Tab-separated table of C-alpha atoms and ligand atoms in Angstrom:
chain	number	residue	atom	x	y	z
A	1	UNK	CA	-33.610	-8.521	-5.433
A	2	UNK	CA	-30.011	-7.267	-4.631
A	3	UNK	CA	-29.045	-3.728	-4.807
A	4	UNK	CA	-26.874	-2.285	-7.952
A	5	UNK	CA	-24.029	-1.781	-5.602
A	6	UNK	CA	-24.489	-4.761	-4.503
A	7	UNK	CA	-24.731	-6.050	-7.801
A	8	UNK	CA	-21.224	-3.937	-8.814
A	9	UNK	CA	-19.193	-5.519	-5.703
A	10	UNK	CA	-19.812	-8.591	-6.592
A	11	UNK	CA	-18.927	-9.196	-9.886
A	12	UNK	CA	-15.933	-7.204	-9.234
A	13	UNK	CA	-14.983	-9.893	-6.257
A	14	UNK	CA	-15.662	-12.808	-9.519
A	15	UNK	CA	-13.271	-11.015	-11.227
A	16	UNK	CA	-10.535	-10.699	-8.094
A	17	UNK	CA	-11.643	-14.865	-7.868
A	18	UNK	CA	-10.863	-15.754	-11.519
A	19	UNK	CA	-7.293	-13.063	-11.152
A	20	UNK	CA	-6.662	-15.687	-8.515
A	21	UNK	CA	-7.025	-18.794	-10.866
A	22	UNK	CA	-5.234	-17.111	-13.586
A	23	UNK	CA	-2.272	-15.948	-11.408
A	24	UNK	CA	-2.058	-19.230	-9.692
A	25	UNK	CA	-1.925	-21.062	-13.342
A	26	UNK	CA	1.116	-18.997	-14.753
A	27	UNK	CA	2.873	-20.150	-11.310
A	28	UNK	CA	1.287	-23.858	-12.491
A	29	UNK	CA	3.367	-23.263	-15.572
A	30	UNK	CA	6.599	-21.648	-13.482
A	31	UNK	CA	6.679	-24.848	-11.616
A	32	UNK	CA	6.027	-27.223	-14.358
A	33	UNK	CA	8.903	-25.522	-15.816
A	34	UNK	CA	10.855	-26.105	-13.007
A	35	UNK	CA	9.974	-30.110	-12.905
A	36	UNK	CA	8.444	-29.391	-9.892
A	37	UNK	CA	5.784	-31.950	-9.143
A	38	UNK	CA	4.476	-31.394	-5.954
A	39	UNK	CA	4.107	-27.685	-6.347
A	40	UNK	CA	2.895	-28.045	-10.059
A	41	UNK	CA	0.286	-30.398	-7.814
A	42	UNK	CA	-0.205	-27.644	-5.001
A	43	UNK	CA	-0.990	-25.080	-7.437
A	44	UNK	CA	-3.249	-27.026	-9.969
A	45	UNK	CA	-5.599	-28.001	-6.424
A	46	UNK	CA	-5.542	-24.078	-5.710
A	47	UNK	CA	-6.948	-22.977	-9.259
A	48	UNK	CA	-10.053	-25.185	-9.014
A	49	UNK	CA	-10.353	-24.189	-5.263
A	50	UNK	CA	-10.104	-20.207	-6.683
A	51	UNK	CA	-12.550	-21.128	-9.550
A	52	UNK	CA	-14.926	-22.636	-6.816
A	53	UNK	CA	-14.854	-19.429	-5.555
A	54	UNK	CA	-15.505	-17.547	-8.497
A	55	UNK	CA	-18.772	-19.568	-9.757
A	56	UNK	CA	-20.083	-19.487	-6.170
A	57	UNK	CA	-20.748	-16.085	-6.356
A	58	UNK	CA	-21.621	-16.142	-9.964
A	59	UNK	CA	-24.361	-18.623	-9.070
A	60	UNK	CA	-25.258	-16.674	-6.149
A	61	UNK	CA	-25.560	-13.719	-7.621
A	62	UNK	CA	-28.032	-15.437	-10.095
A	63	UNK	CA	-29.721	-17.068	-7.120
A	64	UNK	CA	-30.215	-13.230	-5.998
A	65	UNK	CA	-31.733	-11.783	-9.386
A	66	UNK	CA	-28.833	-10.318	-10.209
A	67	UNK	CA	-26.862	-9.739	-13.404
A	68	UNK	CA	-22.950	-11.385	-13.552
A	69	UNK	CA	-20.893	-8.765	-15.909
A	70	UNK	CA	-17.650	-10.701	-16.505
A	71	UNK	CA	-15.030	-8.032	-16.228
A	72	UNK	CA	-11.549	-8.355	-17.856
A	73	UNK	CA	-8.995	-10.286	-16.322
A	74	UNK	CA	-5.424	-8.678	-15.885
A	75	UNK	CA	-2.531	-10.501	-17.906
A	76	UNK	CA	-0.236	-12.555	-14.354
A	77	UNK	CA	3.327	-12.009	-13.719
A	78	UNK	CA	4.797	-15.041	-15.372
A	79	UNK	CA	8.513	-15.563	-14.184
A	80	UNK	CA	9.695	-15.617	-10.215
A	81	UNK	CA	13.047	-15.851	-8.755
A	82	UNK	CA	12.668	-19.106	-6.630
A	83	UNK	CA	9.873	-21.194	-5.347
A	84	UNK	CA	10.175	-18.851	-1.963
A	85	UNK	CA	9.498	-15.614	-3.717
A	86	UNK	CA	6.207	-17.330	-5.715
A	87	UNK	CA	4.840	-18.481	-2.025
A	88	UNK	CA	5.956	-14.576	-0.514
A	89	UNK	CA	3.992	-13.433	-3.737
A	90	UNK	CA	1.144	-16.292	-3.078
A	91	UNK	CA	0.854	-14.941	0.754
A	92	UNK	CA	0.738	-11.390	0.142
A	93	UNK	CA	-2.096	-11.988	-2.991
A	94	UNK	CA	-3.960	-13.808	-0.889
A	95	UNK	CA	-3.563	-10.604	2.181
A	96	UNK	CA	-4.969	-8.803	-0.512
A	97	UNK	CA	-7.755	-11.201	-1.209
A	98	UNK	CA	-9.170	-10.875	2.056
A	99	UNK	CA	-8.850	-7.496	2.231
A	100	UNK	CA	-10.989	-7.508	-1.024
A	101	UNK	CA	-13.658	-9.729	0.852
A	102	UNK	CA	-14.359	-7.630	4.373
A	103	UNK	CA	-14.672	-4.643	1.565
A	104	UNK	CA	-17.240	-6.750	-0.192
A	105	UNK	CA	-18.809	-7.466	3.201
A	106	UNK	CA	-18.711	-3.643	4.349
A	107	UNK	CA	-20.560	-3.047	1.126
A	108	UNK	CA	-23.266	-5.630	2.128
A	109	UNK	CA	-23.511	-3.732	5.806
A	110	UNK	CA	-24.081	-0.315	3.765
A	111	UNK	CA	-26.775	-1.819	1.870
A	112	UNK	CA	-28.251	-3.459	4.988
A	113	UNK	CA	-28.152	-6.636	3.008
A	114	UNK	CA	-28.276	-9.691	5.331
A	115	UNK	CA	-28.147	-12.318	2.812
A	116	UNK	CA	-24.909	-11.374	1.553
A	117	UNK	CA	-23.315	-11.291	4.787
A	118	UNK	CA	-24.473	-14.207	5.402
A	119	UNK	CA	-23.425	-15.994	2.594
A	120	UNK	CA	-20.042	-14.275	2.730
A	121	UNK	CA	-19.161	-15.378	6.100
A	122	UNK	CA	-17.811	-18.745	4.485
A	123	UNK	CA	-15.878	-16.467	2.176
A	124	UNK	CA	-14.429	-14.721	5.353
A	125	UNK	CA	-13.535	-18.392	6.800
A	126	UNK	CA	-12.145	-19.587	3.815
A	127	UNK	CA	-9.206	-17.013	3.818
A	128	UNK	CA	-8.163	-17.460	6.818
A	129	UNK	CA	-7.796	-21.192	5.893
A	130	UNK	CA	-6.067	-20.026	3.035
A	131	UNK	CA	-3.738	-17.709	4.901
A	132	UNK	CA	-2.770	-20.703	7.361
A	133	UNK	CA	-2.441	-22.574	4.040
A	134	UNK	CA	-0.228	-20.695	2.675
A	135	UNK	CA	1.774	-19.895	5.106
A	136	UNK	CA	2.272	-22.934	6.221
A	137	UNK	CA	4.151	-23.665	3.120
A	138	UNK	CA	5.777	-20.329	2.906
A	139	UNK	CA	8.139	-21.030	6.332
A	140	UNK	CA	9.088	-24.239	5.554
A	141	UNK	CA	10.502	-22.780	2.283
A	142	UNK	CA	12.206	-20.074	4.350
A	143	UNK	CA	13.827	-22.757	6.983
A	144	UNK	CA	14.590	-25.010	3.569
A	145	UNK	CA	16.431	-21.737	2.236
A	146	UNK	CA	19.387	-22.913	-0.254
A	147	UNK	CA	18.815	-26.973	0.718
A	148	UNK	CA	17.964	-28.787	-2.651
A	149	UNK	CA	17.718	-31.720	-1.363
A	150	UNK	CA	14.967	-30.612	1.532
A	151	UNK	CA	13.303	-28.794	-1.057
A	152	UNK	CA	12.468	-31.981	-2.928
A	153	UNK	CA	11.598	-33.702	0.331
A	154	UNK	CA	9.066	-30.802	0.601
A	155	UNK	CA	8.372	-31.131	-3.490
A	156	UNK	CA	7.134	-35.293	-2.694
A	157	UNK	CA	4.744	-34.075	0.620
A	158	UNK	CA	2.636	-31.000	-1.599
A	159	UNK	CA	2.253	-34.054	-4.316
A	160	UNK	CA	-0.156	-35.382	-1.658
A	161	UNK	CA	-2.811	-32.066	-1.812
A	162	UNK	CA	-6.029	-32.889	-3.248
A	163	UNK	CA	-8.471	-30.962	-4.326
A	164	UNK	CA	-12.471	-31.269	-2.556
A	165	UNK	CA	-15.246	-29.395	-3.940
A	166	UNK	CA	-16.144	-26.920	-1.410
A	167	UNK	CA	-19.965	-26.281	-0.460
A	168	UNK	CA	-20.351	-22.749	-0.068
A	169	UNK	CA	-22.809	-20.294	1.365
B	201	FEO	FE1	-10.388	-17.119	-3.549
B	201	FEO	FE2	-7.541	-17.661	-2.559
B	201	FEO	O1	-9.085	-16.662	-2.435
């Protein structure tokens, strides 16, 4: 059975996870706005990658004996200057994001709960995927800076993301 603390960090991290799918679909709709395929693409692969990561602890936290509270989710920023300021914004979220998760995992430590840290190791791996993911995308936007024309070259290559259900824990 998993501690109440335990319990309390975790559905808080759901939460953080479905913030993530929410935020990343009002910068869906700021790119579909923007005719932007390839990023409309980019960020409609990283929702169902951020809801992955939401039910996996849902269902782990079920697999654990422990009760999911679904907490509110906070209302997204919907309008961004350029494509460049959503990935600065995408970047520093998902700083935060990990932050969130070595929290979650110093909770686990506290509670002398192996399990968890066990499990969340794939959490800890996964950001720093998502980091180099990110950021990957973030300095070509910088070196594209005012070039339309480079920024549609780079609009055609994110059309090519797909989206693979992850196996976590
Ligand atoms: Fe679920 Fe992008 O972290």
């Amino acid at each position: 059975m998993i501690s109440e603390k335990m319990e309390q960090a975790f559905c808080d991290q759901i939460n953080k996870e479905f913030y993530s799918e929410y935020l990343y679909l009002s910068m869906q709709a700021y790119f579909e706005r923007l005719n932007l395929a390839g990023f409309t693409n980019w960020m409609s692969v990283q929702i169902q990658e951020e809801h992955a990561h939401a039910i996996g602890m849902f269902n782990y936290l079920h697999e654990r004996g422990g009760k999911v509270e679904l907490l509110a989710i906070d209302k997204p920023q919907t309008d961004w200057k350029s494509p460049l300021d959503v990935f600065e914004h995408v970047l520093e979220h998902e700083k935060y994001v990990t932050s969130r998760i070595n929290a979650l995992m110093d909770v686990a430590e506290s509670e002398k709960d192996r399990a968890a840290l066990s499990f969340l190791d794939w959490y800890l791996k996964e950001q720093v995927e998502e980091e180099s993911n990110v950021g990957g995308v973030l300095a070509k936007l910088q070196l594209i800076g005012d070039d339309k024309h480079a920024l549609l070259l780079l609009d055609k290559e994110l059309e090519a993301r797909v989206f693979n259900q992850p196996v976590i824990g």
